[in-house]
Amino acid sequence: MLKSGEHTKDEWLFEITPKNNLLSLNLKEVWQYRDLLFLFVKRDIVTVYKQTILGPLWYLIQPLFTSVIFTLIFNNVANISTGTVPPFLFNLAGITIWNYFKECLNATSSTFTSNAGIFGKVYFPRMIMPLSVVISNLLKFSIQLFIFAAFFLYFYMNGAPISLNSYVVLFPLMVLIMGLLGLGLGMIISSMVTKYRDLKILIGFGLQLLMYVSAVMYPVSFFVEKLPKYAWIVKYNPLSFVIEAVRYMLLNTGEFNTNMFVYTLISTTVILLSGIIIFNKAEKNFIDTV
């Protein structure tokens, strides 16, 4: 006999349980919460530079100063050749696409720790948080891409032998790959950080090392020529291919390797699926460890 106020299981309207399918993106539910997704995207865009002096201008300053420093150190001092492409433009192209990956990974890697308060009070698809990061960072990327386009026109009008080629139609796919790589790796790291907090400290250091083996400031051919024994580290890094491919599309320098393109698509898929599995698994009990 049930006491007053007690209910049988069948009388409940909703029952919130962890996902059983670790591979589930639960896109139907994410779509139902699309207004919340857009709200988080707006929050990410507005709040980051809300109380800063220069605001969104930081989107422009960071890649420009980094490109200048790379040009001085790697091209003028270390004498790394960029062929017929102006070194500054060569570096700016690599930094622009790299920054999108870096921002996605940085923000996604702290999904659970940064939003523990929200996750512990209200239910919504947790996947919304990392997805909002990838989408909101597209605005920053668009601003930096506009700056790249402005310098591209400047150098082109001054006679630099640079041009777009037919592979430029794949440029949106390269951006998508960078976003998915940042999303996948970020979800893996965010799930591990819930138990091992010191991993968060290593992210900045790890990203810096990763940048040096991702051909951001040099052509892949340069690394292969100088360090043939360790060339595989760069050649089989999917980030290196994307950066090299973007330079080929936008500056018509380097090459586009079809085999590496397929390899990068497979690698991205594996990393993304691994991130989803680990993220969904951590989602079930992260609140006990954060």
PDB file of C-alpha atoms in Angstrom:
ATOM      1  CA  MET A   1       0.000   0.000   0.000  1.00  0.00           C
ATOM      2  CA  LEU A   2       1.295   3.448  -0.949  1.00  0.00           C
ATOM      3  CA  LYS A   3       1.389   6.210   1.609  1.00  0.00           C
ATOM      4  CA  SER A   4       0.078   9.693   0.883  1.00  0.00           C
ATOM      5  CA  GLY A   5       2.349  11.611  -1.508  1.00  0.00           C
ATOM      6  CA  GLU A   6       4.061   8.489  -2.887  1.00  0.00           C
ATOM      7  CA  HIS A   7       3.935   7.650  -6.578  1.00  0.00           C
ATOM      8  CA  THR A   8       4.549   4.595  -8.643  1.00  0.00           C
ATOM      9  CA  LYS A   9       7.224   4.700 -11.353  1.00  0.00           C
ATOM     10  CA  ASP A  10       4.576   4.764 -14.117  1.00  0.00           C
ATOM     11  CA  GLU A  11       3.044   7.971 -12.721  1.00  0.00           C
ATOM     12  CA  TRP A  12       6.153  10.107 -13.286  1.00  0.00           C
ATOM     13  CA  LEU A  13       5.975  12.371 -16.336  1.00  0.00           C
ATOM     14  CA  PHE A  14       9.734  12.400 -16.961  1.00  0.00           C
ATOM     15  CA  GLU A  15      12.617  10.279 -15.816  1.00  0.00           C
ATOM     16  CA  ILE A  16      16.140  11.661 -16.265  1.00  0.00           C
ATOM     17  CA  THR A  17      18.712   8.918 -16.729  1.00  0.00           C
ATOM     18  CA  PRO A  18      22.265   8.810 -18.148  1.00  0.00           C
ATOM     19  CA  LYS A  19      22.624   8.004 -21.811  1.00  0.00           C
ATOM     20  CA  ASN A  20      23.060   4.314 -22.475  1.00  0.00           C
ATOM     21  CA  ASN A  21      24.616   4.756 -25.899  1.00  0.00           C
ATOM     22  CA  LEU A  22      28.118   6.159 -25.482  1.00  0.00           C
ATOM     23  CA  LEU A  23      28.298   7.070 -29.188  1.00  0.00           C
ATOM     24  CA  SER A  24      25.093   9.095 -29.122  1.00  0.00           C
ATOM     25  CA  LEU A  25      25.315  12.761 -30.080  1.00  0.00           C
ATOM     26  CA  ASN A  26      21.629  13.097 -29.181  1.00  0.00           C
ATOM     27  CA  LEU A  27      21.205  15.647 -31.970  1.00  0.00           C
ATOM     28  CA  LYS A  28      17.408  15.552 -31.714  1.00  0.00           C
ATOM     29  CA  GLU A  29      17.557  16.762 -28.127  1.00  0.00           C
ATOM     30  CA  VAL A  30      20.263  19.297 -28.963  1.00  0.00           C
ATOM     31  CA  TRP A  31      17.942  20.704 -31.645  1.00  0.00           C
ATOM     32  CA  GLN A  32      15.126  20.955 -29.091  1.00  0.00           C
ATOM     33  CA  TYR A  33      17.469  23.033 -26.926  1.00  0.00           C
ATOM     34  CA  ARG A  34      18.743  25.135 -29.862  1.00  0.00           C
ATOM     35  CA  ASP A  35      17.646  28.374 -28.193  1.00  0.00           C
ATOM     36  CA  LEU A  36      19.874  27.532 -25.246  1.00  0.00           C
ATOM     37  CA  LEU A  37      22.703  26.700 -27.645  1.00  0.00           C
ATOM     38  CA  PHE A  38      22.419  30.124 -29.302  1.00  0.00           C
ATOM     39  CA  LEU A  39      22.259  31.738 -25.846  1.00  0.00           C
ATOM     40  CA  PHE A  40      25.558  30.112 -24.852  1.00  0.00           C
ATOM     41  CA  VAL A  41      27.088  31.149 -28.183  1.00  0.00           C
ATOM     42  CA  LYS A  42      26.051  34.744 -27.521  1.00  0.00           C
ATOM     43  CA  ARG A  43      27.428  34.510 -23.981  1.00  0.00           C
ATOM     44  CA  ASP A  44      30.792  33.246 -25.226  1.00  0.00           C
ATOM     45  CA  ILE A  45      31.053  36.086 -27.735  1.00  0.00           C
ATOM     46  CA  VAL A  46      29.883  38.954 -25.510  1.00  0.00           C
ATOM     47  CA  THR A  47      31.393  38.163 -22.107  1.00  0.00           C
ATOM     48  CA  VAL A  48      34.985  37.337 -23.118  1.00  0.00           C
ATOM     49  CA  TYR A  49      35.956  40.926 -23.912  1.00  0.00           C
ATOM     50  CA  LYS A  50      33.106  42.756 -22.147  1.00  0.00           C
ATOM     51  CA  GLN A  51      35.348  44.462 -19.563  1.00  0.00           C
ATOM     52  CA  THR A  52      38.451  44.901 -21.699  1.00  0.00           C
ATOM     53  CA  ILE A  53      39.919  48.092 -23.113  1.00  0.00           C
ATOM     54  CA  LEU A  54      40.287  47.000 -26.740  1.00  0.00           C
ATOM     55  CA  GLY A  55      37.452  44.469 -26.862  1.00  0.00           C
ATOM     56  CA  PRO A  56      37.221  42.489 -30.127  1.00  0.00           C
ATOM     57  CA  LEU A  57      40.383  44.229 -31.369  1.00  0.00           C
ATOM     58  CA  TRP A  58      42.282  41.545 -29.456  1.00  0.00           C
ATOM     59  CA  TYR A  59      41.099  39.173 -32.200  1.00  0.00           C
ATOM     60  CA  LEU A  60      43.236  41.223 -34.604  1.00  0.00           C
ATOM     61  CA  ILE A  61      46.210  42.101 -32.413  1.00  0.00           C
ATOM     62  CA  GLN A  62      47.103  38.558 -31.392  1.00  0.00           C
ATOM     63  CA  PRO A  63      47.558  37.021 -34.882  1.00  0.00           C
ATOM     64  CA  LEU A  64      49.257  40.142 -36.252  1.00  0.00           C
ATOM     65  CA  PHE A  65      51.846  40.355 -33.462  1.00  0.00           C
ATOM     66  CA  THR A  66      52.430  36.607 -33.567  1.00  0.00           C
ATOM     67  CA  SER A  67      52.981  36.754 -37.333  1.00  0.00           C
ATOM     68  CA  VAL A  68      55.470  39.599 -36.952  1.00  0.00           C
ATOM     69  CA  ILE A  69      57.415  37.715 -34.256  1.00  0.00           C
ATOM     70  CA  PHE A  70      57.438  34.498 -36.297  1.00  0.00           C
ATOM     71  CA  THR A  71      58.650  36.408 -39.341  1.00  0.00           C
ATOM     72  CA  LEU A  72      61.496  38.036 -37.404  1.00  0.00           C
ATOM     73  CA  ILE A  73      62.623  34.878 -35.605  1.00  0.00           C
ATOM     74  CA  PHE A  74      61.990  32.032 -38.024  1.00  0.00           C
ATOM     75  CA  ASN A  75      62.387  33.770 -41.372  1.00  0.00           C
ATOM     76  CA  ASN A  76      64.899  36.541 -40.703  1.00  0.00           C
ATOM     77  CA  VAL A  77      67.020  34.996 -37.933  1.00  0.00           C
ATOM     78  CA  ALA A  78      66.628  31.253 -38.595  1.00  0.00           C
ATOM     79  CA  ASN A  79      66.440  31.922 -42.340  1.00  0.00           C
ATOM     80  CA  ILE A  80      63.541  29.559 -43.036  1.00  0.00           C
ATOM     81  CA  SER A  81      62.481  30.076 -46.635  1.00  0.00           C
ATOM     82  CA  THR A  82      58.829  30.464 -47.638  1.00  0.00           C
ATOM     83  CA  GLY A  83      59.574  30.430 -51.367  1.00  0.00           C
ATOM     84  CA  THR A  84      58.006  33.238 -53.336  1.00  0.00           C
ATOM     85  CA  VAL A  85      55.336  33.888 -50.695  1.00  0.00           C
ATOM     86  CA  PRO A  86      55.962  36.866 -48.363  1.00  0.00           C
ATOM     87  CA  PRO A  87      56.971  35.391 -44.974  1.00  0.00           C
ATOM     88  CA  PHE A  88      54.509  37.548 -43.029  1.00  0.00           C
ATOM     89  CA  LEU A  89      51.568  36.358 -45.143  1.00  0.00           C
ATOM     90  CA  PHE A  90      52.811  32.768 -44.981  1.00  0.00           C
ATOM     91  CA  ASN A  91      52.852  32.899 -41.176  1.00  0.00           C
ATOM     92  CA  LEU A  92      49.545  34.743 -40.943  1.00  0.00           C
ATOM     93  CA  ALA A  93      47.798  32.016 -42.957  1.00  0.00           C
ATOM     94  CA  GLY A  94      49.092  29.306 -40.627  1.00  0.00           C
ATOM     95  CA  ILE A  95      48.338  31.236 -37.445  1.00  0.00           C
ATOM     96  CA  THR A  96      44.794  32.107 -38.546  1.00  0.00           C
ATOM     97  CA  ILE A  97      43.689  28.496 -39.025  1.00  0.00           C
ATOM     98  CA  TRP A  98      45.746  27.294 -36.024  1.00  0.00           C
ATOM     99  CA  ASN A  99      44.102  29.828 -33.712  1.00  0.00           C
ATOM    100  CA  TYR A 100      40.660  28.407 -34.489  1.00  0.00           C
ATOM    101  CA  PHE A 101      41.783  24.939 -33.415  1.00  0.00           C
ATOM    102  CA  LYS A 102      43.562  26.298 -30.332  1.00  0.00           C
ATOM    103  CA  GLU A 103      40.579  28.328 -29.141  1.00  0.00           C
ATOM    104  CA  CYS A 104      38.199  25.390 -29.630  1.00  0.00           C
ATOM    105  CA  LEU A 105      40.486  23.030 -27.725  1.00  0.00           C
ATOM    106  CA  ASN A 106      41.235  25.483 -24.913  1.00  0.00           C
ATOM    107  CA  ALA A 107      37.617  26.299 -24.148  1.00  0.00           C
ATOM    108  CA  THR A 108      36.235  22.796 -24.691  1.00  0.00           C
ATOM    109  CA  SER A 109      38.839  21.196 -22.433  1.00  0.00           C
ATOM    110  CA  SER A 110      37.319  22.898 -19.372  1.00  0.00           C
ATOM    111  CA  THR A 111      33.680  22.053 -20.150  1.00  0.00           C
ATOM    112  CA  PHE A 112      32.973  20.093 -16.965  1.00  0.00           C
ATOM    113  CA  THR A 113      35.070  22.110 -14.521  1.00  0.00           C
ATOM    114  CA  SER A 114      33.893  25.522 -15.771  1.00  0.00           C
ATOM    115  CA  ASN A 115      30.196  24.608 -15.890  1.00  0.00           C
ATOM    116  CA  ALA A 116      29.888  22.311 -12.872  1.00  0.00           C
ATOM    117  CA  GLY A 117      27.591  24.797 -11.157  1.00  0.00           C
ATOM    118  CA  ILE A 118      25.161  24.863 -14.068  1.00  0.00           C
ATOM    119  CA  PHE A 119      25.346  21.126 -14.717  1.00  0.00           C
ATOM    120  CA  GLY A 120      24.545  20.382 -11.076  1.00  0.00           C
ATOM    121  CA  LYS A 121      21.385  22.497 -11.000  1.00  0.00           C
ATOM    122  CA  VAL A 122      19.565  22.100 -14.309  1.00  0.00           C
ATOM    123  CA  TYR A 123      19.326  19.473 -17.015  1.00  0.00           C
ATOM    124  CA  PHE A 124      20.103  20.083 -20.671  1.00  0.00           C
ATOM    125  CA  PRO A 125      22.177  18.102 -23.209  1.00  0.00           C
ATOM    126  CA  ARG A 126      25.766  18.523 -22.001  1.00  0.00           C
ATOM    127  CA  MET A 127      26.983  18.384 -25.590  1.00  0.00           C
ATOM    128  CA  ILE A 128      25.561  21.884 -26.043  1.00  0.00           C
ATOM    129  CA  MET A 129      28.475  23.401 -24.117  1.00  0.00           C
ATOM    130  CA  PRO A 130      31.363  22.199 -26.350  1.00  0.00           C
ATOM    131  CA  LEU A 131      29.266  22.747 -29.474  1.00  0.00           C
ATOM    132  CA  SER A 132      28.631  26.377 -28.472  1.00  0.00           C
ATOM    133  CA  VAL A 133      32.393  26.884 -28.151  1.00  0.00           C
ATOM    134  CA  VAL A 134      33.086  25.593 -31.664  1.00  0.00           C
ATOM    135  CA  ILE A 135      30.331  27.791 -33.118  1.00  0.00           C
ATOM    136  CA  SER A 136      31.191  30.983 -31.202  1.00  0.00           C
ATOM    137  CA  ASN A 137      34.865  30.700 -32.170  1.00  0.00           C
ATOM    138  CA  LEU A 138      33.813  30.916 -35.809  1.00  0.00           C
ATOM    139  CA  LEU A 139      33.240  34.648 -35.253  1.00  0.00           C
ATOM    140  CA  LYS A 140      36.817  35.131 -34.040  1.00  0.00           C
ATOM    141  CA  PHE A 141      38.066  33.069 -36.950  1.00  0.00           C
ATOM    142  CA  SER A 142      36.019  35.129 -39.433  1.00  0.00           C
ATOM    143  CA  ILE A 143      37.506  38.374 -38.120  1.00  0.00           C
ATOM    144  CA  GLN A 144      41.042  37.021 -38.382  1.00  0.00           C
ATOM    145  CA  LEU A 145      40.318  35.630 -41.845  1.00  0.00           C
ATOM    146  CA  PHE A 146      39.166  39.097 -42.907  1.00  0.00           C
ATOM    147  CA  ILE A 147      42.502  40.523 -41.750  1.00  0.00           C
ATOM    148  CA  PHE A 148      44.319  37.847 -43.722  1.00  0.00           C
ATOM    149  CA  ALA A 149      42.261  38.769 -46.812  1.00  0.00           C
ATOM    150  CA  ALA A 150      43.207  42.439 -46.378  1.00  0.00           C
ATOM    151  CA  PHE A 151      46.936  41.646 -46.258  1.00  0.00           C
ATOM    152  CA  PHE A 152      46.538  39.191 -49.128  1.00  0.00           C
ATOM    153  CA  LEU A 153      45.126  41.984 -51.311  1.00  0.00           C
ATOM    154  CA  TYR A 154      47.884  44.344 -50.176  1.00  0.00           C
ATOM    155  CA  PHE A 155      50.692  41.969 -51.147  1.00  0.00           C
ATOM    156  CA  TYR A 156      48.908  40.918 -54.336  1.00  0.00           C
ATOM    157  CA  MET A 157      48.497  44.532 -55.448  1.00  0.00           C
ATOM    158  CA  ASN A 158      52.207  45.044 -54.796  1.00  0.00           C
ATOM    159  CA  GLY A 159      53.170  42.244 -57.168  1.00  0.00           C
ATOM    160  CA  ALA A 160      53.641  39.270 -54.839  1.00  0.00           C
ATOM    161  CA  PRO A 161      53.273  35.967 -56.796  1.00  0.00           C
ATOM    162  CA  ILE A 162      50.342  34.662 -54.749  1.00  0.00           C
ATOM    163  CA  SER A 163      46.942  33.419 -55.890  1.00  0.00           C
ATOM    164  CA  LEU A 164      44.014  31.221 -54.973  1.00  0.00           C
ATOM    165  CA  ASN A 165      43.607  27.897 -56.744  1.00  0.00           C
ATOM    166  CA  SER A 166      40.750  25.531 -57.521  1.00  0.00           C
ATOM    167  CA  TYR A 167      41.201  23.666 -54.231  1.00  0.00           C
ATOM    168  CA  VAL A 168      39.902  26.719 -52.379  1.00  0.00           C
ATOM    169  CA  VAL A 169      36.411  25.180 -52.575  1.00  0.00           C
ATOM    170  CA  LEU A 170      37.620  22.744 -49.888  1.00  0.00           C
ATOM    171  CA  PHE A 171      38.542  25.565 -47.521  1.00  0.00           C
ATOM    172  CA  PRO A 172      35.278  25.340 -45.489  1.00  0.00           C
ATOM    173  CA  LEU A 173      35.976  21.627 -45.041  1.00  0.00           C
ATOM    174  CA  MET A 174      39.443  22.433 -43.671  1.00  0.00           C
ATOM    175  CA  VAL A 175      37.869  24.812 -41.151  1.00  0.00           C
ATOM    176  CA  LEU A 176      35.350  22.131 -40.184  1.00  0.00           C
ATOM    177  CA  ILE A 177      38.152  19.590 -39.676  1.00  0.00           C
ATOM    178  CA  MET A 178      40.005  22.003 -37.387  1.00  0.00           C
ATOM    179  CA  GLY A 179      36.835  22.606 -35.377  1.00  0.00           C
ATOM    180  CA  LEU A 180      36.082  18.888 -35.053  1.00  0.00           C
ATOM    181  CA  LEU A 181      39.667  18.107 -34.022  1.00  0.00           C
ATOM    182  CA  GLY A 182      39.478  20.788 -31.340  1.00  0.00           C
ATOM    183  CA  LEU A 183      36.072  19.473 -30.260  1.00  0.00           C
ATOM    184  CA  GLY A 184      37.177  15.838 -30.100  1.00  0.00           C
ATOM    185  CA  LEU A 185      40.461  16.445 -28.283  1.00  0.00           C
ATOM    186  CA  GLY A 186      38.796  18.998 -26.011  1.00  0.00           C
ATOM    187  CA  MET A 187      36.085  16.542 -24.937  1.00  0.00           C
ATOM    188  CA  ILE A 188      38.723  13.906 -24.184  1.00  0.00           C
ATOM    189  CA  ILE A 189      40.750  16.332 -22.065  1.00  0.00           C
ATOM    190  CA  SER A 190      37.685  17.771 -20.295  1.00  0.00           C
ATOM    191  CA  SER A 191      36.626  14.266 -19.269  1.00  0.00           C
ATOM    192  CA  MET A 192      40.103  13.467 -17.914  1.00  0.00           C
ATOM    193  CA  VAL A 193      40.403  16.808 -16.083  1.00  0.00           C
ATOM    194  CA  THR A 194      37.413  15.890 -13.900  1.00  0.00           C
ATOM    195  CA  LYS A 195      39.662  13.328 -12.163  1.00  0.00           C
ATOM    196  CA  TYR A 196      43.146  14.670 -12.836  1.00  0.00           C
ATOM    197  CA  ARG A 197      43.140  18.439 -12.335  1.00  0.00           C
ATOM    198  CA  ASP A 198      46.830  18.895 -13.098  1.00  0.00           C
ATOM    199  CA  LEU A 199      46.158  17.991 -16.745  1.00  0.00           C
ATOM    200  CA  LYS A 200      44.629  21.452 -17.142  1.00  0.00           C
ATOM    201  CA  ILE A 201      48.008  22.973 -16.309  1.00  0.00           C
ATOM    202  CA  LEU A 202      49.660  20.973 -19.079  1.00  0.00           C
ATOM    203  CA  ILE A 203      47.253  22.094 -21.802  1.00  0.00           C
ATOM    204  CA  GLY A 204      48.993  25.410 -22.487  1.00  0.00           C
ATOM    205  CA  PHE A 205      52.407  23.757 -22.561  1.00  0.00           C
ATOM    206  CA  GLY A 206      51.103  20.905 -24.698  1.00  0.00           C
ATOM    207  CA  LEU A 207      49.499  23.283 -27.191  1.00  0.00           C
ATOM    208  CA  GLN A 208      52.747  25.173 -27.566  1.00  0.00           C
ATOM    209  CA  LEU A 209      54.625  21.964 -28.332  1.00  0.00           C
ATOM    210  CA  LEU A 210      51.881  20.858 -30.698  1.00  0.00           C
ATOM    211  CA  MET A 211      52.148  24.127 -32.595  1.00  0.00           C
ATOM    212  CA  TYR A 212      55.839  23.485 -33.284  1.00  0.00           C
ATOM    213  CA  VAL A 213      55.102  20.078 -34.828  1.00  0.00           C
ATOM    214  CA  SER A 214      52.099  21.310 -36.829  1.00  0.00           C
ATOM    215  CA  ALA A 215      53.983  23.338 -39.481  1.00  0.00           C
ATOM    216  CA  VAL A 216      52.495  26.636 -38.314  1.00  0.00           C
ATOM    217  CA  MET A 217      55.669  28.652 -38.867  1.00  0.00           C
ATOM    218  CA  TYR A 218      57.468  26.591 -41.528  1.00  0.00           C
ATOM    219  CA  PRO A 219      56.692  24.481 -44.626  1.00  0.00           C
ATOM    220  CA  VAL A 220      56.407  20.729 -44.074  1.00  0.00           C
ATOM    221  CA  SER A 221      59.114  20.252 -46.722  1.00  0.00           C
ATOM    222  CA  PHE A 222      61.557  22.258 -44.568  1.00  0.00           C
ATOM    223  CA  PHE A 223      61.135  19.926 -41.592  1.00  0.00           C
ATOM    224  CA  VAL A 224      61.436  16.852 -43.822  1.00  0.00           C
ATOM    225  CA  GLU A 225      64.659  18.219 -45.312  1.00  0.00           C
ATOM    226  CA  LYS A 226      66.283  19.267 -42.037  1.00  0.00           C
ATOM    227  CA  LEU A 227      65.158  16.391 -39.800  1.00  0.00           C
ATOM    228  CA  PRO A 228      64.291  13.449 -42.066  1.00  0.00           C
ATOM    229  CA  LYS A 229      64.561  10.990 -39.170  1.00  0.00           C
ATOM    230  CA  TYR A 230      61.720  12.732 -37.320  1.00  0.00           C
ATOM    231  CA  ALA A 231      59.745  13.845 -40.373  1.00  0.00           C
ATOM    232  CA  TRP A 232      56.926  11.416 -39.580  1.00  0.00           C
ATOM    233  CA  ILE A 233      56.012  13.488 -36.508  1.00  0.00           C
ATOM    234  CA  VAL A 234      54.951  16.372 -38.759  1.00  0.00           C
ATOM    235  CA  LYS A 235      53.899  14.451 -41.861  1.00  0.00           C
ATOM    236  CA  TYR A 236      51.367  12.298 -40.006  1.00  0.00           C
ATOM    237  CA  ASN A 237      50.034  15.089 -37.842  1.00  0.00           C
ATOM    238  CA  PRO A 238      46.552  15.883 -39.244  1.00  0.00           C
ATOM    239  CA  LEU A 239      46.950  19.497 -38.118  1.00  0.00           C
ATOM    240  CA  SER A 240      50.047  19.838 -40.311  1.00  0.00           C
ATOM    241  CA  PHE A 241      48.119  18.663 -43.346  1.00  0.00           C
ATOM    242  CA  VAL A 242      45.274  21.113 -42.746  1.00  0.00           C
ATOM    243  CA  ILE A 243      47.649  24.063 -42.295  1.00  0.00           C
ATOM    244  CA  GLU A 244      49.686  23.075 -45.351  1.00  0.00           C
ATOM    245  CA  ALA A 245      46.504  22.571 -47.379  1.00  0.00           C
ATOM    246  CA  VAL A 246      45.127  25.972 -46.344  1.00  0.00           C
ATOM    247  CA  ARG A 247      48.349  27.652 -47.484  1.00  0.00           C
ATOM    248  CA  TYR A 248      48.141  25.770 -50.765  1.00  0.00           C
ATOM    249  CA  MET A 249      44.539  26.876 -51.306  1.00  0.00           C
ATOM    250  CA  LEU A 250      45.013  30.523 -50.331  1.00  0.00           C
ATOM    251  CA  LEU A 251      48.615  31.206 -51.392  1.00  0.00           C
ATOM    252  CA  ASN A 252      49.221  28.521 -54.037  1.00  0.00           C
ATOM    253  CA  THR A 253      52.347  27.290 -52.274  1.00  0.00           C
ATOM    254  CA  GLY A 254      53.254  23.776 -51.162  1.00  0.00           C
ATOM    255  CA  GLU A 255      51.129  20.843 -52.252  1.00  0.00           C
ATOM    256  CA  PHE A 256      47.828  19.058 -51.656  1.00  0.00           C
ATOM    257  CA  ASN A 257      48.331  15.349 -50.976  1.00  0.00           C
ATOM    258  CA  THR A 258      45.151  13.345 -51.625  1.00  0.00           C
ATOM    259  CA  ASN A 259      46.336  10.375 -49.555  1.00  0.00           C
ATOM    260  CA  MET A 260      47.018  12.636 -46.594  1.00  0.00           C
ATOM    261  CA  PHE A 261      43.595  14.229 -47.084  1.00  0.00           C
ATOM    262  CA  VAL A 262      41.927  10.824 -46.673  1.00  0.00           C
ATOM    263  CA  TYR A 263      44.187  10.042 -43.712  1.00  0.00           C
ATOM    264  CA  THR A 264      43.222  13.343 -42.059  1.00  0.00           C
ATOM    265  CA  LEU A 265      39.502  12.671 -42.531  1.00  0.00           C
ATOM    266  CA  ILE A 266      39.870   9.231 -40.945  1.00  0.00           C
ATOM    267  CA  SER A 267      41.996  10.593 -38.069  1.00  0.00           C
ATOM    268  CA  THR A 268      39.491  13.369 -37.396  1.00  0.00           C
ATOM    269  CA  THR A 269      36.608  10.899 -37.338  1.00  0.00           C
ATOM    270  CA  VAL A 270      38.437   8.581 -34.924  1.00  0.00           C
ATOM    271  CA  ILE A 271      39.361  11.458 -32.588  1.00  0.00           C
ATOM    272  CA  LEU A 272      35.825  12.869 -32.656  1.00  0.00           C
ATOM    273  CA  LEU A 273      34.164   9.506 -31.965  1.00  0.00           C
ATOM    274  CA  SER A 274      36.657   8.811 -29.173  1.00  0.00           C
ATOM    275  CA  GLY A 275      35.866  12.224 -27.692  1.00  0.00           C
ATOM    276  CA  ILE A 276      32.117  11.552 -27.819  1.00  0.00           C
ATOM    277  CA  ILE A 277      32.475   8.147 -26.141  1.00  0.00           C
ATOM    278  CA  ILE A 278      34.714   9.447 -23.341  1.00  0.00           C
ATOM    279  CA  PHE A 279      32.598  12.608 -22.882  1.00  0.00           C
ATOM    280  CA  ASN A 280      29.337  10.650 -22.619  1.00  0.00           C
ATOM    281  CA  LYS A 281      30.935   8.246 -20.158  1.00  0.00           C
ATOM    282  CA  ALA A 282      32.294  11.052 -17.972  1.00  0.00           C
ATOM    283  CA  GLU A 283      28.937  12.862 -18.117  1.00  0.00           C
ATOM    284  CA  LYS A 284      27.279  10.130 -16.039  1.00  0.00           C
ATOM    285  CA  ASN A 285      29.320  10.646 -12.878  1.00  0.00           C
ATOM    286  CA  PHE A 286      31.512  13.744 -13.301  1.00  0.00           C
ATOM    287  CA  ILE A 287      29.527  15.688 -10.705  1.00  0.00           C
ATOM    288  CA  ASP A 288      30.946  13.391  -8.003  1.00  0.00           C
ATOM    289  CA  THR A 289      34.549  14.170  -8.889  1.00  0.00           C
ATOM    290  CA  VAL A 290      34.495  17.846  -9.946  1.00  0.00           C
TER     291      VAL A 290
END
